[in-house]
PDB file of C-alpha atoms in Angstrom:
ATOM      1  CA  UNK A 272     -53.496  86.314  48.288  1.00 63.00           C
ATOM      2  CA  UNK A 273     -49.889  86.581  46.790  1.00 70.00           C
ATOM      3  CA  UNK A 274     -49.800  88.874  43.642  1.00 85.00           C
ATOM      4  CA  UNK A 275     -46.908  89.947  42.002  1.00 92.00           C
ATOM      5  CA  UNK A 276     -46.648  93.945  40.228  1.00 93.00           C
ATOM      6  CA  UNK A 277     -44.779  94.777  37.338  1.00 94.00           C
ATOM      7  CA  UNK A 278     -45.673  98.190  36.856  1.00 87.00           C
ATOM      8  CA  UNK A 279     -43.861  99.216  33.506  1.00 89.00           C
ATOM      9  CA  UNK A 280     -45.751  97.172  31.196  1.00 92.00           C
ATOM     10  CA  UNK A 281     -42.979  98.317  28.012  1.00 96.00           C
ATOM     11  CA  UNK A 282     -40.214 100.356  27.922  1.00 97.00           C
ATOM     12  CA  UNK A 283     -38.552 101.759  25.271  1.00 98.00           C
ATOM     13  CA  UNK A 284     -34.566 102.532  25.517  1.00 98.00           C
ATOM     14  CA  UNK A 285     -31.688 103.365  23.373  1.00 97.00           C
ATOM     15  CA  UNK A 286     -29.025 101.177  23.293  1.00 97.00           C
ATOM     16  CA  UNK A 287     -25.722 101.550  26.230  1.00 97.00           C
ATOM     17  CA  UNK A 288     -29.022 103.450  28.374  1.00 98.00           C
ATOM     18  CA  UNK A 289     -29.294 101.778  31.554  1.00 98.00           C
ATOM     19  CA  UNK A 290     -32.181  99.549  32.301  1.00 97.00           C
ATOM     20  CA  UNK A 291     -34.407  99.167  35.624  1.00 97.00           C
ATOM     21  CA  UNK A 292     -37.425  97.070  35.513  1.00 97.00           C
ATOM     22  CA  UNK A 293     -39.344  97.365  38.746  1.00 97.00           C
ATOM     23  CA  UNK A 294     -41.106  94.541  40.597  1.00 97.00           C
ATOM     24  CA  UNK A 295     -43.124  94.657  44.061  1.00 96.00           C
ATOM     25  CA  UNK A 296     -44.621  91.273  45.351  1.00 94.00           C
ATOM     26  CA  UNK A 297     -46.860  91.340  48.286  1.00 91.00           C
ATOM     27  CA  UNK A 298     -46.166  88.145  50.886  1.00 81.00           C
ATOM     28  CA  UNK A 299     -44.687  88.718  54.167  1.00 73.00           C
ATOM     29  CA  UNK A 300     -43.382  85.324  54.775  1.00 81.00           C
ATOM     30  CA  UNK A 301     -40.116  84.039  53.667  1.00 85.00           C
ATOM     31  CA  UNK A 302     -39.744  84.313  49.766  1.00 88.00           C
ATOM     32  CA  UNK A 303     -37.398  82.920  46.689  1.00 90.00           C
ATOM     33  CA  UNK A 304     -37.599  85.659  43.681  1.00 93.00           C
ATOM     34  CA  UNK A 305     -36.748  85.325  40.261  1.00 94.00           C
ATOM     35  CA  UNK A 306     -36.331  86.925  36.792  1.00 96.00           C
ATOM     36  CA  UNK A 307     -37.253  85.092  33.705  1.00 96.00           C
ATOM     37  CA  UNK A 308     -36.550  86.755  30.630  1.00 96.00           C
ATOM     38  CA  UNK A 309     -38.711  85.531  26.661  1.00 94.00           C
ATOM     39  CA  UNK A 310     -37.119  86.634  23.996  1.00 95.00           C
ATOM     40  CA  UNK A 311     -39.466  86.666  20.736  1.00 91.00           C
ATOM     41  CA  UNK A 312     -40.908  83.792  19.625  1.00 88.00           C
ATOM     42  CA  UNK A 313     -39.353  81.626  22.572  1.00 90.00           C
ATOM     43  CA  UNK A 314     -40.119  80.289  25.683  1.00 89.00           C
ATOM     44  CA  UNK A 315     -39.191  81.466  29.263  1.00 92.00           C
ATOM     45  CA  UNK A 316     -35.635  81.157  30.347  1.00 93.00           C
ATOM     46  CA  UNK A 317     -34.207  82.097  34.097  1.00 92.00           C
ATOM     47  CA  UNK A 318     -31.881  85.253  34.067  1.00 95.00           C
ATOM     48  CA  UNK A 319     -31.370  85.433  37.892  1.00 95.00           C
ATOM     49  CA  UNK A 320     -32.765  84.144  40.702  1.00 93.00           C
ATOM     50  CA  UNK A 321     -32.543  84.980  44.618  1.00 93.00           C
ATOM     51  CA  UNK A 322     -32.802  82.310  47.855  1.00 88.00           C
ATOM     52  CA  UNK A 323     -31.036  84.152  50.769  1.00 88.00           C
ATOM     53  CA  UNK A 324     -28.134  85.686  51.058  1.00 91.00           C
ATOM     54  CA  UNK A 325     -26.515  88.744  49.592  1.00 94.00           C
ATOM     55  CA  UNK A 326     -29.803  90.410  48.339  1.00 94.00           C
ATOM     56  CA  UNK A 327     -27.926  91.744  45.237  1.00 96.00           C
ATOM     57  CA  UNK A 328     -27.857  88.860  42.715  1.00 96.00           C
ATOM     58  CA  UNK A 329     -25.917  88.843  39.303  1.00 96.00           C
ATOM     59  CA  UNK A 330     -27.480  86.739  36.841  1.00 94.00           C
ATOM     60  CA  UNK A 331     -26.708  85.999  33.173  1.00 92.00           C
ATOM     61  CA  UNK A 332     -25.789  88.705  30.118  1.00 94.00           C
ATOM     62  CA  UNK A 333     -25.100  91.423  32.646  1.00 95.00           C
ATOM     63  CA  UNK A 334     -27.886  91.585  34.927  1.00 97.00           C
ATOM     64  CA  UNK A 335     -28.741  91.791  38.366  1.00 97.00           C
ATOM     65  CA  UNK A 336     -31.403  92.438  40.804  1.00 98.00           C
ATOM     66  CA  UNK A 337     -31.651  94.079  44.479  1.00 97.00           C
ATOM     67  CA  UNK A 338     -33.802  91.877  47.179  1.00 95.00           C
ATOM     68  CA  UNK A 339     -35.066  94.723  49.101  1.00 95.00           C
ATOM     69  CA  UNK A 340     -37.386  93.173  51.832  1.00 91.00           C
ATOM     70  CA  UNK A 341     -38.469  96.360  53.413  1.00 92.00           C
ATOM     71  CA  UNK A 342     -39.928  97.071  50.078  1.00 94.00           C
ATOM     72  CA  UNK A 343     -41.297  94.051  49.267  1.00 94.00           C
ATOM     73  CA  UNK A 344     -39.144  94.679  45.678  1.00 96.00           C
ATOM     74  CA  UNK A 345     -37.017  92.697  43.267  1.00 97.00           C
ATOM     75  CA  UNK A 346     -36.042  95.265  40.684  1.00 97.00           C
ATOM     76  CA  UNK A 347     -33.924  94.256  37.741  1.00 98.00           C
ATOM     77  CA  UNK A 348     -31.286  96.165  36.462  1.00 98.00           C
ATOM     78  CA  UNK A 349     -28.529  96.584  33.693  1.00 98.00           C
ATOM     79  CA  UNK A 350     -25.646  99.369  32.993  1.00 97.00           C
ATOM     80  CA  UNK A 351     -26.091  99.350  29.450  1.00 97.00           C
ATOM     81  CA  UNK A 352     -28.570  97.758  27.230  1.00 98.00           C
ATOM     82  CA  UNK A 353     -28.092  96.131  23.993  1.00 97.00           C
ATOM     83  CA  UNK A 354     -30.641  95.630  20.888  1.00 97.00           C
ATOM     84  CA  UNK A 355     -30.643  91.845  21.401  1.00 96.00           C
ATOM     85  CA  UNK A 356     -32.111  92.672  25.332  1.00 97.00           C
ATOM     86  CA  UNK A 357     -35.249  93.367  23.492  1.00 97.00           C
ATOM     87  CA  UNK A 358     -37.289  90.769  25.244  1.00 97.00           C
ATOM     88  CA  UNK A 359     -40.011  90.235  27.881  1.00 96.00           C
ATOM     89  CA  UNK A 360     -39.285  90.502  31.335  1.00 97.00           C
ATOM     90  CA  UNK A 361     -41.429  88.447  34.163  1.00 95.00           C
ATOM     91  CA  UNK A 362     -40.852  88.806  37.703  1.00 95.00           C
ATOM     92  CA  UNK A 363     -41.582  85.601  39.858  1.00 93.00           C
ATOM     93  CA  UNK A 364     -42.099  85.051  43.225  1.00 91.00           C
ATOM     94  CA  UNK A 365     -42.452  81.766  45.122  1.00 87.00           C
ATOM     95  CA  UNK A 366     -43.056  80.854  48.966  1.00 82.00           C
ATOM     96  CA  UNK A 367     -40.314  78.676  50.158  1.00 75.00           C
ATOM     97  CA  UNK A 368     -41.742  74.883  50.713  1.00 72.00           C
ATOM     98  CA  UNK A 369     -44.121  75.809  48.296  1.00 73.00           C
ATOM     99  CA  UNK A 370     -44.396  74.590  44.735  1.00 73.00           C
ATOM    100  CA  UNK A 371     -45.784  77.107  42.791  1.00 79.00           C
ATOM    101  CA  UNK A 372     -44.646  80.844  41.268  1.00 86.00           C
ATOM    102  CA  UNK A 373     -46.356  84.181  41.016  1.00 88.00           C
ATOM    103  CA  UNK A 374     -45.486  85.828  37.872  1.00 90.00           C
ATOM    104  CA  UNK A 375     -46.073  89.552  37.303  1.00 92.00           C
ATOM    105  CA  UNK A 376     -48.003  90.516  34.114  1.00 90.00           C
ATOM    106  CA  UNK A 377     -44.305  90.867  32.365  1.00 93.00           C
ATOM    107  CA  UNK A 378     -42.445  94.003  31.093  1.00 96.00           C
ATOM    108  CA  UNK A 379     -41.500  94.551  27.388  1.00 96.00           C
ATOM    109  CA  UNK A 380     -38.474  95.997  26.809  1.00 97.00           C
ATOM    110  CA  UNK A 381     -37.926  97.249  23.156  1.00 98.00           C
ATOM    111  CA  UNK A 382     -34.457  98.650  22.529  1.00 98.00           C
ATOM    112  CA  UNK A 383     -33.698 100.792  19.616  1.00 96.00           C
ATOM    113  CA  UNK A 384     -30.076 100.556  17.633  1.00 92.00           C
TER     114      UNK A 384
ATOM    115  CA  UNK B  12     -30.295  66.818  29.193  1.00 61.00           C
ATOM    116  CA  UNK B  13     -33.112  67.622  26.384  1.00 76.00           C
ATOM    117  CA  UNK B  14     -34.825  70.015  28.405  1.00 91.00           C
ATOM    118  CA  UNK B  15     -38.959  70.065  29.125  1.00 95.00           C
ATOM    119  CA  UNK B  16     -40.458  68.845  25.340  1.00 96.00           C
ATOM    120  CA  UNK B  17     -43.871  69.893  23.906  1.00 97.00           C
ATOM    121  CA  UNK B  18     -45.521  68.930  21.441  1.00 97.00           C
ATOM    122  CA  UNK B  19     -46.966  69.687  18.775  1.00 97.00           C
ATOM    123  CA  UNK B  20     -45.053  73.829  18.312  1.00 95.00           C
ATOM    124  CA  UNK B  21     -47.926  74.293  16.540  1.00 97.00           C
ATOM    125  CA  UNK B  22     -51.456  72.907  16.247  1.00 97.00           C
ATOM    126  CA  UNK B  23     -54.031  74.806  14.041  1.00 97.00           C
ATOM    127  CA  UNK B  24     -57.368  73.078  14.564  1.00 97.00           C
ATOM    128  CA  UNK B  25     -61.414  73.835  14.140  1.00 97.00           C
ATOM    129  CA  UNK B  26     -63.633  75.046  16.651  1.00 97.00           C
ATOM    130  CA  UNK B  27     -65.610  71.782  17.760  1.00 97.00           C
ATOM    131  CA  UNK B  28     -62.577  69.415  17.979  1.00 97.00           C
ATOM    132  CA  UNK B  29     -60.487  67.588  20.624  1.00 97.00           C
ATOM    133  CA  UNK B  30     -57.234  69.122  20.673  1.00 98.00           C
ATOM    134  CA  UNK B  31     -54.582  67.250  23.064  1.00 98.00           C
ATOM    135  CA  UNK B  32     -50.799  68.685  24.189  1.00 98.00           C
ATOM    136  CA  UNK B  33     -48.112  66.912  25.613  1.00 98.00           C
ATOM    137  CA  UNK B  34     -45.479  67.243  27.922  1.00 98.00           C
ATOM    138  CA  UNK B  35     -42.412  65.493  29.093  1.00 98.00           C
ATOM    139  CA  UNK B  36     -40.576  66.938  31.645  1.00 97.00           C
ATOM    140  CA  UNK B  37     -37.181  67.014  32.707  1.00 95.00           C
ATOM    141  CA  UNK B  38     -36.262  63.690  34.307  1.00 94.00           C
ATOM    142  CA  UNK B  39     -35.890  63.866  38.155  1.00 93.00           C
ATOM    143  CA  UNK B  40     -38.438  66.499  38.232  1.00 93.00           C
ATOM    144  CA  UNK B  41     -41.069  65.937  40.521  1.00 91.00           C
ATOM    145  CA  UNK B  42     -43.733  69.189  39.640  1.00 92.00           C
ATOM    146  CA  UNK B  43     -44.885  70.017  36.714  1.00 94.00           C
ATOM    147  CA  UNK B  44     -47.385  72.703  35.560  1.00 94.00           C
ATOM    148  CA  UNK B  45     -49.433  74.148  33.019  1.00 96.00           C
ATOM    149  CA  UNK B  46     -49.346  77.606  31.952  1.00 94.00           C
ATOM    150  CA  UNK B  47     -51.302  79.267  28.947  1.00 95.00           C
ATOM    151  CA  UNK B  48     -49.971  82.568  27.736  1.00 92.00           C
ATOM    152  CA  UNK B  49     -52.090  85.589  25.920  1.00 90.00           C
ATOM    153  CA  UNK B  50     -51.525  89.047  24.805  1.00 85.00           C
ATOM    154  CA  UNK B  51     -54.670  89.573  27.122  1.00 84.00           C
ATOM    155  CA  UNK B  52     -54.348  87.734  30.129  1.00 84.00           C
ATOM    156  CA  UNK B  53     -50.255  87.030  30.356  1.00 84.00           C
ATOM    157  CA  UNK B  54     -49.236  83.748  31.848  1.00 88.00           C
ATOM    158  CA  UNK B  55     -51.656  82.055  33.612  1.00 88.00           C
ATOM    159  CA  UNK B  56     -51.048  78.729  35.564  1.00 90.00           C
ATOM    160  CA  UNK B  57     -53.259  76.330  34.690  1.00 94.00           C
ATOM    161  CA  UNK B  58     -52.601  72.985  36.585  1.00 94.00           C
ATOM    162  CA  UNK B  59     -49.740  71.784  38.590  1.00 92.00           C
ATOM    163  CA  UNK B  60     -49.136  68.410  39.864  1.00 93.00           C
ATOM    164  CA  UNK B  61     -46.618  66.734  42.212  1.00 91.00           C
ATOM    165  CA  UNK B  62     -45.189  63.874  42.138  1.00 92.00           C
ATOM    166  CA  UNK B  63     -48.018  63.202  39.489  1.00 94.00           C
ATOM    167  CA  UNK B  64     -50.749  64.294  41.498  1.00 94.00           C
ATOM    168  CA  UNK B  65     -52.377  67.068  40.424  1.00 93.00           C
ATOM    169  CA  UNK B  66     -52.240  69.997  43.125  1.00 90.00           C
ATOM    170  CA  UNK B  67     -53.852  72.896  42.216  1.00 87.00           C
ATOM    171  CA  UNK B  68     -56.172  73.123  39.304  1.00 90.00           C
ATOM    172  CA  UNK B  69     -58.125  75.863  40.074  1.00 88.00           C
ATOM    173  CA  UNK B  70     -56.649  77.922  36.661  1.00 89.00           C
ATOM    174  CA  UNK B  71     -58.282  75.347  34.334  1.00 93.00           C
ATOM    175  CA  UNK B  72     -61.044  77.765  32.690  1.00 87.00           C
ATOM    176  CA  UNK B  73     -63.802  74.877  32.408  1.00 85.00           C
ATOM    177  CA  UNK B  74     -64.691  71.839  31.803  1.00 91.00           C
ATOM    178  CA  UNK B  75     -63.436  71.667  28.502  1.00 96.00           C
ATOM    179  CA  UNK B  76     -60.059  71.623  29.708  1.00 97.00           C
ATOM    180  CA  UNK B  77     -58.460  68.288  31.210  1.00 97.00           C
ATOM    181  CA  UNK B  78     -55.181  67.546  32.613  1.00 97.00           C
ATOM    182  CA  UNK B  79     -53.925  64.193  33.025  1.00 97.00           C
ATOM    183  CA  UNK B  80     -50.074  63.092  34.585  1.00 97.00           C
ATOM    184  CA  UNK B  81     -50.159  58.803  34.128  1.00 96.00           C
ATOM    185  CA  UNK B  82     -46.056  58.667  34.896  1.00 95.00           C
ATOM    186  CA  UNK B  83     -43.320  61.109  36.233  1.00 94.00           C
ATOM    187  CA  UNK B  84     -42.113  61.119  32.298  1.00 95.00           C
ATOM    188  CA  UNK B  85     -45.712  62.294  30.418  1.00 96.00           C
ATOM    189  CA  UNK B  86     -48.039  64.959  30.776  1.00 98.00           C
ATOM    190  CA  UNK B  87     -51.375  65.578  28.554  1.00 98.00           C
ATOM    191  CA  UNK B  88     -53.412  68.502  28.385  1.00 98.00           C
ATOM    192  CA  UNK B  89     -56.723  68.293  26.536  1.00 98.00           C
ATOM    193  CA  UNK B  90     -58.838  70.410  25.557  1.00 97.00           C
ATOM    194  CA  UNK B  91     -62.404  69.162  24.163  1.00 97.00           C
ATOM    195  CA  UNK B  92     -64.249  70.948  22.208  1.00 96.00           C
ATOM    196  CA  UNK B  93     -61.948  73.530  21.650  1.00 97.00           C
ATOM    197  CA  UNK B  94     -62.905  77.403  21.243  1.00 96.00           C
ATOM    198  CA  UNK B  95     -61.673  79.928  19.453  1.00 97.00           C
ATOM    199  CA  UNK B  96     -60.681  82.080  22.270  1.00 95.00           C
ATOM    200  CA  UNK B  97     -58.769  78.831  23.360  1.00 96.00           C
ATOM    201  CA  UNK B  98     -56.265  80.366  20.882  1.00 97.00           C
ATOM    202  CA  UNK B  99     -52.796  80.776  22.843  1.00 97.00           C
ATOM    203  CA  UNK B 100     -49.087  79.738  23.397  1.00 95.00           C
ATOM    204  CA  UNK B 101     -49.403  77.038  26.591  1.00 97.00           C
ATOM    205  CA  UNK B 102     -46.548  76.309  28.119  1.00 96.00           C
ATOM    206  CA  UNK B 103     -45.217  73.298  30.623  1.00 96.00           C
ATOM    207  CA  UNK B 104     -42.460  73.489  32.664  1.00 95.00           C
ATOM    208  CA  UNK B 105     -41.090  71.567  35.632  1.00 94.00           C
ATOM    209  CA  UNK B 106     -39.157  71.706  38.710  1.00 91.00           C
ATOM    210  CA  UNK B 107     -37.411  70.007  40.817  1.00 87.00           C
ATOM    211  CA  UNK B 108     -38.027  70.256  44.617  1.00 74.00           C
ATOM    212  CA  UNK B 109     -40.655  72.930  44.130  1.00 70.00           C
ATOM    213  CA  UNK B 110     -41.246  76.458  43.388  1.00 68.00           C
ATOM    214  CA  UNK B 111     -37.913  77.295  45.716  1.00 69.00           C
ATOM    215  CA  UNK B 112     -36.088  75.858  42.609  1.00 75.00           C
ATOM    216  CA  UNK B 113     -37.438  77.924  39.867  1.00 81.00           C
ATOM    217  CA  UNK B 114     -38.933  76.149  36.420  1.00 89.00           C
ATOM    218  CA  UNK B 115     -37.533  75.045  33.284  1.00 92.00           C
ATOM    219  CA  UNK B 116     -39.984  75.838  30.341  1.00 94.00           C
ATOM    220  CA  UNK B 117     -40.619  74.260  27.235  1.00 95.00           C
ATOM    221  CA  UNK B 118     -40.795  75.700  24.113  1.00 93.00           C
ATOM    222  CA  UNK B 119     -44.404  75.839  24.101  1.00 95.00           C
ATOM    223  CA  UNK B 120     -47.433  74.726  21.827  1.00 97.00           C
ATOM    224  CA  UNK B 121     -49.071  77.779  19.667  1.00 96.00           C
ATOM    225  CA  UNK B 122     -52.680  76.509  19.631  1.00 98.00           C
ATOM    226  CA  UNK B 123     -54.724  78.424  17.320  1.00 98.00           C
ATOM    227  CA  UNK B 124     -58.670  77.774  16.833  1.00 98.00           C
ATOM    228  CA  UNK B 125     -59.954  78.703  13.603  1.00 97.00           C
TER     229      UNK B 125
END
């Protein structure tokens, strides 16, 4: 079965630290990976998402994420936090042709002023 | 484009009674699924359907829980009676073309079961 791991389940920064969230997914086939980021009180919104291609994605508000298919990971990353990134972090992965995600158990990211 | 509405935000109801959310999605879409989130058990997909027939339902906890999609527009989850450990955010989103696509959320129903 396809599970999804997001092993930091909340991280605590400063603000300008950098930020890497890690995520491992375990399918071998062909795979579509995303970041969706919840900010309190609100619902899921994309931040980045990758098909094929370069496996280094930019996304929205300064983030990106590295496709590394030799191990199976999608982490997310940013140079320099900011107090509004506090927010919950959910990896997602999804067989192509299929029509349903994997999310990971989320990350929360608290980051202090 | 309005986005994927629920409704209600919020529904506060008593253990014993029919409780009934609603979804429409983002026009176009052609899957749209269930998801109920806890600080215990995260987001966990409840139902999908495609093209209005339901997929996958093998999340729905029991047979209190019902889904029903009777257009490509509307989308009802029920749950009767309801529990409190119902108690949850539950979200819908849709997509178009599949999971390949990614979802759009809504803003999600706070159920709580007093």
């Amino acid at each position: 079965a396809q599970s999804v791991s997001q092993h930091n389940h909340h991280v605590i920064l400063s603000e300008a630290a950098s930020l890497e969230l890690g995520c491992n997914y375990s399918y071998g086939g062909t795979v579509n990976l995303f970041w969706y980021v919840q900010y309190p009180g609100q619902h899921l919104q994309l931040l980045l998402k990758y098909f094929s291609g370069d496996p280094l994605v930019k996304g929205i508000k300064g983030f990106e994420a590295e496709f590394i298919k030799s191990k199976f990971s999608f982490n997310l990353r940013k140079p320099s936090v900011q107090w509004s990134d506090t927010a919950e972090y959910f990896c997602a992965v999804g067989q192509t042709g299929a029509n349903n995600l994997f999310f990971g158990t989320g990350t929360r990211l608290t980051v202090i002023p | 484009d309005a986005g994927v509405i629920q409704s209600p935000r919020h529904e506060v109801t008593e253990m014993g009674q029919e409780v009934t959310l609603r979804c429409k999605p983002i026009s176009g879409h052609n899957s749209l699924f269930w998801y109920r989130q806890t600080m215990m058990r995260g987001l966990e997909l409840l139902i999908y359907f495609n093209n209005n027939v339901p997929i996958d339902d093998s999340g729905m906890p029991e047979d209190r829980f019902s889904a029903k999609m009777p257009n490509a527009s509307f989308s009802t989850l029920k749950i009767q009676p309801s529990e409190p450990r119902d108690s949850a955010v539950y979200f819908c989103a849709s997509s178009l073309g599949g999971a390949a696509y990614g979802y759009t959320f809504g803003s999600g129903t706070r159920l709580t079961v007093v």
